[in-house]
Amino acid sequence: MSRTKNVLKIVISSSINQVVIVLAGLIMPPLLIANYGSETNGLINSVKQMLNYFTVVSVGLGAASQVALYKPLTEGNWPLINKIMATLSRFLNKAGLVFLACIGVFAFILPVIRRDNLDFMTIAGIVLICGIGSLIEFVFLTRYKILLTADQKQYIVSNVYTQGTVINTVLSVILIILRASILWVQLAATFAYLVRMLLLVRQVHGLYPSLNLHVVPDKSAIGNSKEAFLYKFSDILINYIPMTFVTFICGYTDASIYTVYNLVFSAIVMIVNIFSTGLSPSFGNQIVQKDYEGFKNSFKGYNFAFRTISFFCYICSAVLIVPFVSVYIQNTDGVNYLLPAVGASFAINGIMRALRTPYITLVDAVGNYKDNIKDSYLEVILNIAISLVFTLKFGLIGVLIGGSISAIIRSLQFLFSIHKTVLKASPGKELLTILINFIVGAVIYYFFYGITVDGYISWIISAIVVAAVTGCVLMVINFLLDRTGFMELYRRMKGLIKK
């Protein structure tokens, strides 16, 4: 299968998975808020995000393992593949015990630190139930996800996750309609984790009959895991600092508001990242085969598509988020969810971080973690310091301001660094293109600002108009600014259609 066709297959399966996740995510919050209140909704999402902190111990070895697997998978070197996978599996098994202990401690500490109007047992129970689901994924699913991703078969992971998400959503909705305890609703998600685990394990062992996780592990088979851990850990800190600050400084109610807006913008992140899914292995494969010219041309087309789609999604979301929330959340608990400044800040924060994604894809492809560690932790320090000050001063929106400031600094560092070390080209043209896209986005936002809707049909009509105008303007602007990237993308898509 050609790289382009393989990537397209990954993109399609990932797109279906992301659509299902988005739909499931849109279904649950209004039901939770209406039946259990804003505080409970904020608590559940705070717990889920904080549990992700406990999984960071795997990111270094996981990222390094993926890079280490590229070459032996290309060569069919199963003795080496098994050594790498056995090393990863043993590490995950041991780390799982630490994870389990962390869950127990967290279940006791969280209700002591922050209870608001919720009782101790509800908070502790939600932590334990959500924690068990996360533990199952961490210990049993991570190893297979890494193998399939490195082998450019991430579509299998996407398909399995789609099935698990559907099962979880259906069970949760039924339990909410039956007025079940919130703890039973969360148990449905844990059941979905079990189903996903069984489905994925069965498919992997059927696909790789030579896979053996019980060979003697060999740490030397996996390079630069320490550097990969430090690099990936910084990114995870950036992702979860906002929710942590909102939860502990602002409370579960503001956490619920953050969750509703973050739900929409997380969907935007998923949509734009569909176009980077599976490309790290593809670029890595080109580098292994020393196809440097093909690699650079592929990146030009990818960067054009990613940049244009990112600005399109975030400009539209900035305009449409508050009108959407006005019909999406119909709460009676007195909490105001209609906050235009929060919506605009989320969009700015999102695009600032999205700008670096093409360059992160290249870092993952070549495994060049060490050179980026220092700058990554500079962003962490800036994010924590600025966000803390602004959150104490301005509350919820302060978190987003802090994130935006640190994000643009780090994204510019990525842009300059990758152009110098990997692409061997001047970043001037790309900087100008990004700046003009920002100006265009500001003009479009100002033009549409303040639109109101009276229902979903009205919102859909408004969304079509906003999307049509934004899409046409951005396509023309980016074509004029980056014809090389457009033609490379067009050439690859044309060739794929002919095949």
Coordinates of C-alpha atoms in Angstrom, one line a residue:
M1 CA 0.0 0.0 0.0
S2 CA 1.4 3.4 -1.0
R3 CA 2.2 6.0 1.8
T4 CA -0.5 8.3 0.5
K5 CA -3.2 5.7 0.4
N6 CA -2.1 4.4 3.8
V7 CA -2.3 7.9 5.3
L8 CA -5.7 8.4 3.7
K9 CA -7.0 5.2 5.3
I10 CA -5.7 6.4 8.6
V11 CA -7.3 9.8 8.1
I12 CA -10.7 8.3 7.2
S13 CA -10.8 6.0 10.2
S14 CA -9.5 8.7 12.5
S15 CA -12.1 11.1 11.1
I16 CA -14.9 8.7 11.8
N17 CA -13.6 8.1 15.3
Q18 CA -13.3 11.9 16.0
V19 CA -16.8 12.5 14.7
V20 CA -18.2 9.8 17.1
I21 CA -16.1 11.3 20.0
V22 CA -17.4 14.8 19.2
L23 CA -21.0 13.6 19.0
A24 CA -20.7 11.6 22.2
G25 CA -19.1 14.6 23.9
L26 CA -21.9 16.9 22.7
I27 CA -24.5 14.5 24.0
M28 CA -23.2 14.0 27.6
P29 CA -22.7 17.5 29.1
P30 CA -26.2 18.9 28.7
L31 CA -27.6 15.6 30.2
L32 CA -25.1 15.7 33.1
I33 CA -25.8 19.4 33.9
A34 CA -29.5 19.0 33.6
N35 CA -29.7 15.9 35.8
Y36 CA -26.8 16.3 38.2
G37 CA -25.8 20.0 38.1
S38 CA -22.9 22.1 36.9
E39 CA -20.7 21.1 39.8
T40 CA -20.9 17.4 39.1
N41 CA -20.2 18.0 35.4
G42 CA -17.2 20.1 36.4
L43 CA -16.0 17.5 38.9
I44 CA -16.1 14.6 36.4
N45 CA -14.2 16.4 33.8
S46 CA -11.6 17.7 36.3
V47 CA -11.0 14.2 37.6
K48 CA -10.6 12.8 34.1
Q49 CA -8.1 15.4 33.1
M50 CA -6.1 15.1 36.3
L51 CA -6.0 11.3 36.0
N52 CA -4.1 11.8 32.8
Y53 CA -1.2 13.2 34.9
F54 CA -0.6 9.8 36.2
T55 CA -0.1 8.3 32.8
V56 CA 2.8 10.6 31.9
V57 CA 5.3 8.0 33.1
S58 CA 4.8 6.1 29.8
V59 CA 5.2 9.0 27.4
G60 CA 9.0 8.9 27.2
L61 CA 9.4 5.2 26.6
G62 CA 6.3 5.1 24.4
A63 CA 7.5 7.9 22.1
A64 CA 11.0 6.4 22.0
S65 CA 9.6 2.9 21.3
Q66 CA 7.6 4.2 18.4
V67 CA 10.6 5.8 16.8
A68 CA 12.7 2.6 17.5
L69 CA 10.0 0.4 15.8
Y70 CA 10.1 2.2 12.5
K71 CA 13.1 0.5 11.0
P72 CA 12.6 -3.1 12.3
L73 CA 8.9 -3.0 11.2
T74 CA 10.1 -1.9 7.7
E75 CA 12.6 -4.7 7.6
G76 CA 10.4 -7.3 9.3
N77 CA 13.0 -7.8 12.1
W78 CA 10.7 -9.6 14.6
P79 CA 13.4 -10.5 17.2
L80 CA 14.2 -6.8 17.6
I81 CA 10.5 -5.8 17.5
N82 CA 9.7 -8.3 20.3
K83 CA 12.6 -7.0 22.4
I84 CA 11.3 -3.5 22.1
M85 CA 7.7 -4.5 22.8
A86 CA 8.7 -6.7 25.8
T87 CA 10.7 -3.8 27.3
L88 CA 7.7 -1.5 26.9
S89 CA 5.3 -4.0 28.3
R90 CA 7.3 -4.7 31.4
F91 CA 7.7 -1.0 32.1
L92 CA 3.9 -0.4 31.7
N93 CA 3.1 -3.3 34.1
K94 CA 5.3 -1.9 36.8
A95 CA 4.1 1.6 36.2
G96 CA 0.6 0.4 36.5
L97 CA 1.1 -0.5 40.1
V98 CA 2.3 3.1 40.8
F99 CA -0.7 4.4 38.9
L100 CA -3.0 2.3 41.0
A101 CA -1.5 3.8 44.2
C102 CA -1.8 7.3 42.9
I103 CA -5.5 6.7 42.2
G104 CA -6.1 5.6 45.8
V105 CA -4.3 8.7 47.2
F106 CA -6.1 11.0 44.8
A107 CA -9.5 9.6 45.8
F108 CA -8.8 10.6 49.4
I109 CA -7.1 14.0 48.8
L110 CA -9.4 15.6 46.2
P111 CA -12.6 15.7 48.4
V112 CA -10.5 17.0 51.3
I113 CA -9.0 19.9 49.2
R114 CA -12.0 20.8 47.2
R115 CA -15.6 19.6 47.9
D116 CA -17.8 22.6 47.2
N117 CA -21.4 21.3 47.5
L118 CA -20.6 17.7 46.7
D119 CA -20.2 15.0 49.4
F120 CA -17.0 13.1 50.1
M121 CA -18.1 9.7 48.9
T122 CA -19.4 10.9 45.5
I123 CA -16.1 12.7 44.8
A124 CA -14.0 9.7 46.0
G125 CA -16.2 7.2 44.1
I126 CA -15.9 9.1 40.8
V127 CA -12.1 9.3 41.2
L128 CA -11.9 5.5 41.8
I129 CA -14.2 4.5 39.0
C130 CA -12.7 6.8 36.4
G131 CA -9.2 5.8 37.6
I132 CA -9.8 2.1 37.0
G133 CA -10.9 2.8 33.4
S134 CA -7.8 4.9 32.9
L135 CA -5.6 2.2 34.4
I136 CA -7.0 -0.4 32.0
E137 CA -6.1 1.8 29.0
F138 CA -2.7 2.7 30.4
V139 CA -1.5 -0.8 31.2
F140 CA -3.2 -2.9 28.4
L141 CA -3.9 -0.6 25.5
T142 CA -0.9 1.7 25.3
R143 CA 1.6 -1.0 24.1
Y144 CA -0.6 -2.0 21.2
K145 CA -1.4 1.5 20.2
I146 CA 2.3 2.3 19.9
L147 CA 2.9 -0.8 17.8
L148 CA 0.1 -0.1 15.4
T149 CA 0.9 3.6 15.1
A150 CA 4.6 2.8 14.3
D151 CA 3.4 0.3 11.6
Q152 CA 1.1 2.9 10.0
K153 CA -2.0 0.9 11.1
Q154 CA -3.5 3.4 13.4
Y155 CA -6.8 2.9 11.7
I156 CA -7.3 -0.3 13.7
V157 CA -6.9 1.7 16.9
S158 CA -9.4 4.3 15.6
N159 CA -12.0 1.6 14.7
V160 CA -11.8 -0.1 18.1
Y161 CA -12.0 3.3 19.9
T162 CA -15.1 4.2 17.8
Q163 CA -16.8 1.0 18.9
G164 CA -15.9 1.6 22.6
T165 CA -17.2 5.2 22.5
V166 CA -20.5 4.2 21.0
I167 CA -21.0 1.5 23.7
N168 CA -20.1 4.0 26.5
T169 CA -22.4 6.7 25.2
V170 CA -25.4 4.4 24.7
L171 CA -25.1 2.9 28.2
S172 CA -24.5 6.3 29.9
V173 CA -27.6 7.9 28.2
I174 CA -29.8 4.9 29.2
L175 CA -28.6 5.1 32.8
I176 CA -29.2 8.9 33.0
I177 CA -32.7 8.5 31.5
L178 CA -33.3 5.9 34.2
R179 CA -32.2 8.4 36.9
A180 CA -29.3 6.2 38.0
S181 CA -26.6 7.4 40.4
I182 CA -23.8 9.3 38.8
L183 CA -21.5 6.5 40.0
W184 CA -23.3 3.9 37.8
V185 CA -23.1 6.3 34.8
Q186 CA -19.3 6.4 35.3
L187 CA -19.1 2.6 35.6
A188 CA -20.5 2.4 32.0
A189 CA -17.3 4.2 30.8
T190 CA -15.2 1.6 32.6
F191 CA -17.1 -1.2 30.9
A192 CA -16.3 0.5 27.6
Y193 CA -12.6 0.4 28.4
L194 CA -12.8 -3.4 29.0
V195 CA -14.5 -3.9 25.6
R196 CA -11.9 -1.8 23.8
M197 CA -9.1 -3.8 25.5
L198 CA -10.5 -7.1 24.4
L199 CA -11.2 -6.0 20.8
L200 CA -7.7 -4.5 20.4
V201 CA -5.8 -7.4 21.9
R202 CA -7.6 -9.9 19.6
Q203 CA -6.9 -7.9 16.5
V204 CA -3.3 -7.2 17.2
H205 CA -2.4 -10.9 18.0
G206 CA -4.3 -11.9 14.8
L207 CA -2.4 -9.3 12.7
Y208 CA 1.0 -10.1 14.2
P209 CA 1.3 -13.9 14.9
S210 CA 5.1 -13.5 15.5
L211 CA 4.5 -10.9 18.3
N212 CA 5.9 -12.2 21.6
L213 CA 5.8 -10.0 24.7
H214 CA 7.5 -12.6 26.9
V215 CA 11.0 -12.5 25.4
V216 CA 13.9 -11.1 27.6
P217 CA 13.5 -7.2 27.6
D218 CA 16.4 -5.2 26.3
K219 CA 16.4 -1.5 27.2
S220 CA 19.3 -0.8 24.8
A221 CA 16.8 -1.5 21.9
I222 CA 15.0 1.7 22.8
G223 CA 17.0 4.8 22.4
N224 CA 16.6 8.3 24.0
S225 CA 13.6 7.4 26.1
K226 CA 14.7 9.9 28.8
E227 CA 14.8 12.7 26.4
A228 CA 11.5 11.6 24.9
F229 CA 9.9 11.5 28.4
L230 CA 11.1 15.0 29.3
Y231 CA 9.9 16.4 25.9
K232 CA 6.5 14.8 26.0
F233 CA 6.0 15.4 29.7
S234 CA 6.2 19.2 29.2
D235 CA 3.5 19.0 26.5
I236 CA 1.2 17.1 28.9
L237 CA 1.8 19.7 31.7
I238 CA 0.7 22.4 29.2
N239 CA -2.5 20.5 28.3
Y240 CA -3.6 20.0 31.9
I241 CA -2.4 23.1 33.7
P242 CA -5.6 25.1 32.8
M243 CA -8.1 22.6 34.2
T244 CA -6.1 22.2 37.3
F245 CA -5.9 25.9 38.0
V246 CA -9.6 26.4 37.2
T247 CA -10.6 23.5 39.5
F248 CA -8.6 24.4 42.5
I249 CA -8.6 28.3 42.2
C250 CA -12.1 28.9 40.7
G251 CA -14.1 25.8 41.7
Y252 CA -16.2 23.1 40.1
T253 CA -18.8 25.6 38.7
D254 CA -16.1 27.4 36.6
A255 CA -14.7 24.0 35.8
S256 CA -18.0 23.1 34.2
I257 CA -18.0 26.3 32.1
Y258 CA -14.4 25.6 31.1
T259 CA -15.4 22.0 30.2
V260 CA -18.3 23.1 27.9
Y261 CA -16.1 25.5 25.9
N262 CA -13.2 23.1 26.0
L263 CA -15.5 20.4 24.7
V264 CA -16.1 22.3 21.5
F265 CA -12.4 23.4 21.1
S266 CA -11.2 19.9 21.9
A267 CA -13.3 18.8 19.0
I268 CA -11.6 21.4 16.8
V269 CA -8.2 20.1 17.9
M270 CA -9.3 16.6 17.0
I271 CA -10.5 17.8 13.6
V272 CA -7.3 19.6 12.7
N273 CA -5.1 16.8 14.1
I274 CA -6.8 14.3 11.8
F275 CA -4.6 15.7 9.1
S276 CA -1.4 15.0 11.2
T277 CA -2.6 11.5 12.4
G278 CA -0.3 8.9 11.0
L279 CA 2.1 11.3 9.3
S280 CA 4.9 11.0 11.9
P281 CA 5.5 7.3 10.9
S282 CA 5.1 8.2 7.2
F283 CA 7.8 11.0 7.5
G284 CA 9.9 8.7 9.7
N285 CA 9.7 6.0 7.0
Q286 CA 10.8 8.5 4.3
I287 CA 13.8 9.5 6.4
V288 CA 14.8 5.9 7.1
Q289 CA 14.8 5.3 3.4
K290 CA 16.8 8.6 2.9
D291 CA 14.0 10.1 0.6
Y292 CA 14.8 13.6 1.7
E293 CA 13.4 15.4 -1.4
G294 CA 10.1 13.4 -1.1
F295 CA 10.0 14.2 2.6
K296 CA 10.3 18.0 2.1
N297 CA 7.7 18.0 -0.7
S298 CA 5.3 16.0 1.4
F299 CA 5.8 18.4 4.3
K300 CA 5.0 21.4 2.1
G301 CA 1.6 20.0 1.0
Y302 CA 0.9 18.9 4.6
N303 CA 1.8 22.2 6.1
F304 CA -0.5 24.1 3.6
A305 CA -3.4 21.9 4.4
F306 CA -2.9 22.0 8.1
R307 CA -2.4 25.7 8.3
T308 CA -5.5 26.5 6.2
I309 CA -7.8 24.1 8.0
S310 CA -6.6 25.2 11.4
F311 CA -7.3 28.9 10.8
F312 CA -10.7 28.0 9.2
C313 CA -11.8 25.9 12.2
Y314 CA -10.6 28.3 14.8
I315 CA -12.0 31.4 13.1
C316 CA -15.4 29.8 12.6
S317 CA -15.4 28.5 16.2
A318 CA -14.6 31.9 17.6
V319 CA -17.6 33.4 15.8
L320 CA -20.0 30.5 16.4
I321 CA -19.2 29.2 19.9
V322 CA -21.4 31.6 22.0
P323 CA -24.5 31.2 19.7
F324 CA -24.0 27.5 19.9
V325 CA -23.7 27.4 23.7
S326 CA -26.9 29.6 23.9
V327 CA -28.9 26.7 22.5
Y328 CA -26.7 23.8 23.7
I329 CA -26.9 24.5 27.4
Q330 CA -30.3 25.0 28.9
N331 CA -29.5 25.0 32.6
T332 CA -31.6 26.1 35.6
D333 CA -28.9 26.3 38.2
G334 CA -28.1 30.0 37.6
V335 CA -24.7 29.5 36.0
N336 CA -24.0 31.8 33.1
Y337 CA -22.4 30.0 30.2
L338 CA -22.7 32.8 27.6
L339 CA -19.2 34.4 27.8
P340 CA -17.9 35.8 24.4
A341 CA -14.5 36.7 25.9
V342 CA -14.0 33.1 27.0
G343 CA -14.9 31.8 23.5
A344 CA -12.5 34.2 21.8
S345 CA -9.8 33.4 24.2
F346 CA -10.2 29.7 23.6
A347 CA -9.9 30.3 19.9
I348 CA -6.8 32.4 20.2
N349 CA -5.2 29.9 22.6
G350 CA -6.0 27.0 20.2
I351 CA -4.6 28.6 17.1
M352 CA -1.4 29.6 18.9
R353 CA -0.8 26.0 19.9
A354 CA -2.0 24.6 16.5
L355 CA 0.7 26.5 14.7
R356 CA 3.4 24.2 16.1
T357 CA 1.7 20.9 15.1
P358 CA 3.4 20.4 11.7
Y359 CA 6.8 20.9 13.4
I360 CA 6.0 18.6 16.3
T361 CA 5.1 16.0 13.6
L362 CA 8.7 16.3 12.3
V363 CA 10.2 16.1 15.8
D364 CA 8.3 12.8 16.3
A365 CA 9.3 11.6 12.9
V366 CA 13.1 12.0 13.5
G367 CA 13.0 11.5 17.3
N368 CA 14.8 14.8 17.8
Y369 CA 13.6 15.3 21.4
K370 CA 16.8 16.4 23.1
D371 CA 17.2 19.7 21.3
N372 CA 13.6 20.8 22.2
I373 CA 13.5 20.0 25.9
K374 CA 14.9 23.3 27.1
D375 CA 12.5 25.4 25.2
S376 CA 9.6 23.1 26.1
Y377 CA 10.2 23.6 29.8
L378 CA 10.6 27.3 29.3
E379 CA 7.0 27.3 28.0
V380 CA 5.9 25.2 31.0
I381 CA 7.4 27.8 33.4
L382 CA 6.0 30.7 31.5
N383 CA 2.6 29.1 31.4
I384 CA 2.4 28.3 35.1
A385 CA 3.7 31.7 36.2
I386 CA 1.5 33.8 33.8
S387 CA -1.6 31.6 34.2
L388 CA -1.3 31.6 38.0
V389 CA -1.1 35.4 38.2
F390 CA -3.8 36.0 35.6
T391 CA -6.2 33.4 37.1
L392 CA -5.9 34.9 40.6
K393 CA -6.6 38.3 39.0
F394 CA -9.2 37.5 36.3
G395 CA -10.5 34.0 37.1
L396 CA -11.3 31.6 34.3
I397 CA -10.2 33.8 31.4
G398 CA -6.8 34.4 33.1
V399 CA -5.9 30.8 32.4
L400 CA -6.5 31.2 28.7
I401 CA -4.5 34.5 28.6
G402 CA -1.6 32.8 30.2
G403 CA -1.8 29.9 27.9
S404 CA -1.9 32.1 24.8
I405 CA 1.1 34.1 25.7
S406 CA 3.3 31.1 26.4
A407 CA 1.9 29.2 23.4
I408 CA 2.9 31.8 20.8
I409 CA 6.4 32.1 22.2
R410 CA 6.9 28.3 22.0
S411 CA 5.3 27.9 18.6
L412 CA 7.6 30.6 17.1
Q413 CA 10.6 28.7 18.7
F414 CA 9.4 25.5 16.9
L415 CA 9.0 27.3 13.6
F416 CA 12.5 28.8 13.7
S417 CA 14.2 25.7 15.0
I418 CA 12.7 23.2 12.6
H419 CA 13.3 25.5 9.6
K420 CA 16.9 25.7 10.6
T421 CA 17.7 22.1 11.5
V422 CA 15.3 19.9 9.5
L423 CA 13.9 21.9 6.6
K424 CA 17.1 23.9 5.9
A425 CA 15.0 26.9 4.8
S426 CA 14.2 30.5 5.8
P427 CA 11.1 30.8 8.0
G428 CA 10.3 34.4 6.7
K429 CA 7.6 33.3 4.2
E430 CA 5.9 31.1 6.7
L431 CA 5.8 33.9 9.3
L432 CA 4.3 36.4 6.8
T433 CA 1.7 33.8 5.8
I434 CA 0.7 33.2 9.5
L435 CA 0.5 36.9 10.2
I436 CA -1.8 37.6 7.3
N437 CA -4.0 34.7 8.3
F438 CA -4.3 36.2 11.8
I439 CA -5.3 39.6 10.3
V440 CA -7.9 38.0 8.1
G441 CA -9.2 36.1 11.0
A442 CA -9.6 39.2 13.1
V443 CA -11.5 41.0 10.3
I444 CA -13.9 38.0 9.8
Y445 CA -14.5 37.8 13.6
Y446 CA -15.3 41.5 13.8
F447 CA -17.6 41.3 10.8
F448 CA -19.7 38.5 12.3
Y449 CA -19.4 39.4 15.9
G450 CA -22.7 39.5 17.9
I451 CA -24.8 37.1 15.7
T452 CA -27.7 35.5 17.6
V453 CA -29.7 32.4 17.0
D454 CA -33.0 31.0 18.4
G455 CA -32.4 27.3 17.9
Y456 CA -30.3 24.7 16.2
I457 CA -31.7 25.3 12.7
S458 CA -30.9 29.0 13.0
W459 CA -27.4 28.2 14.2
I460 CA -26.8 25.7 11.4
I461 CA -27.8 28.4 8.8
S462 CA -25.5 30.9 10.5
A463 CA -22.7 28.3 10.6
I464 CA -23.0 27.6 6.8
V465 CA -22.8 31.3 6.0
V466 CA -19.8 31.9 8.4
A467 CA -18.0 28.7 7.1
A468 CA -18.6 29.6 3.4
V469 CA -17.2 33.1 3.8
T470 CA -14.3 32.1 5.9
G471 CA -13.4 29.1 3.7
C472 CA -13.4 31.0 0.5
V473 CA -11.4 33.9 1.9
L474 CA -8.8 31.7 3.5
M475 CA -8.4 29.5 0.4
V476 CA -7.8 32.4 -1.8
I477 CA -5.4 34.1 0.6
N478 CA -3.3 30.9 1.3
F479 CA -3.2 30.0 -2.4
L480 CA -1.7 33.4 -3.2
L481 CA 0.7 33.3 -0.3
D482 CA 1.8 29.6 -0.6
R483 CA 1.3 28.3 -4.2
T484 CA 4.1 25.8 -3.8
G485 CA 2.3 24.1 -0.8
F486 CA -1.0 24.2 -2.6
M487 CA 0.4 22.6 -5.8
E488 CA 2.1 19.9 -3.9
L489 CA -1.1 19.1 -2.0
Y490 CA -3.1 19.2 -5.3
R491 CA -0.6 16.9 -7.0
R492 CA -0.8 14.2 -4.3
M493 CA -4.5 14.3 -4.1
K494 CA -4.9 14.1 -7.9
G495 CA -2.5 11.1 -8.0
L496 CA -4.5 9.4 -5.2
I497 CA -7.8 9.9 -7.0
K498 CA -6.4 8.4 -10.2
K499 CA -5.2 5.3 -8.3

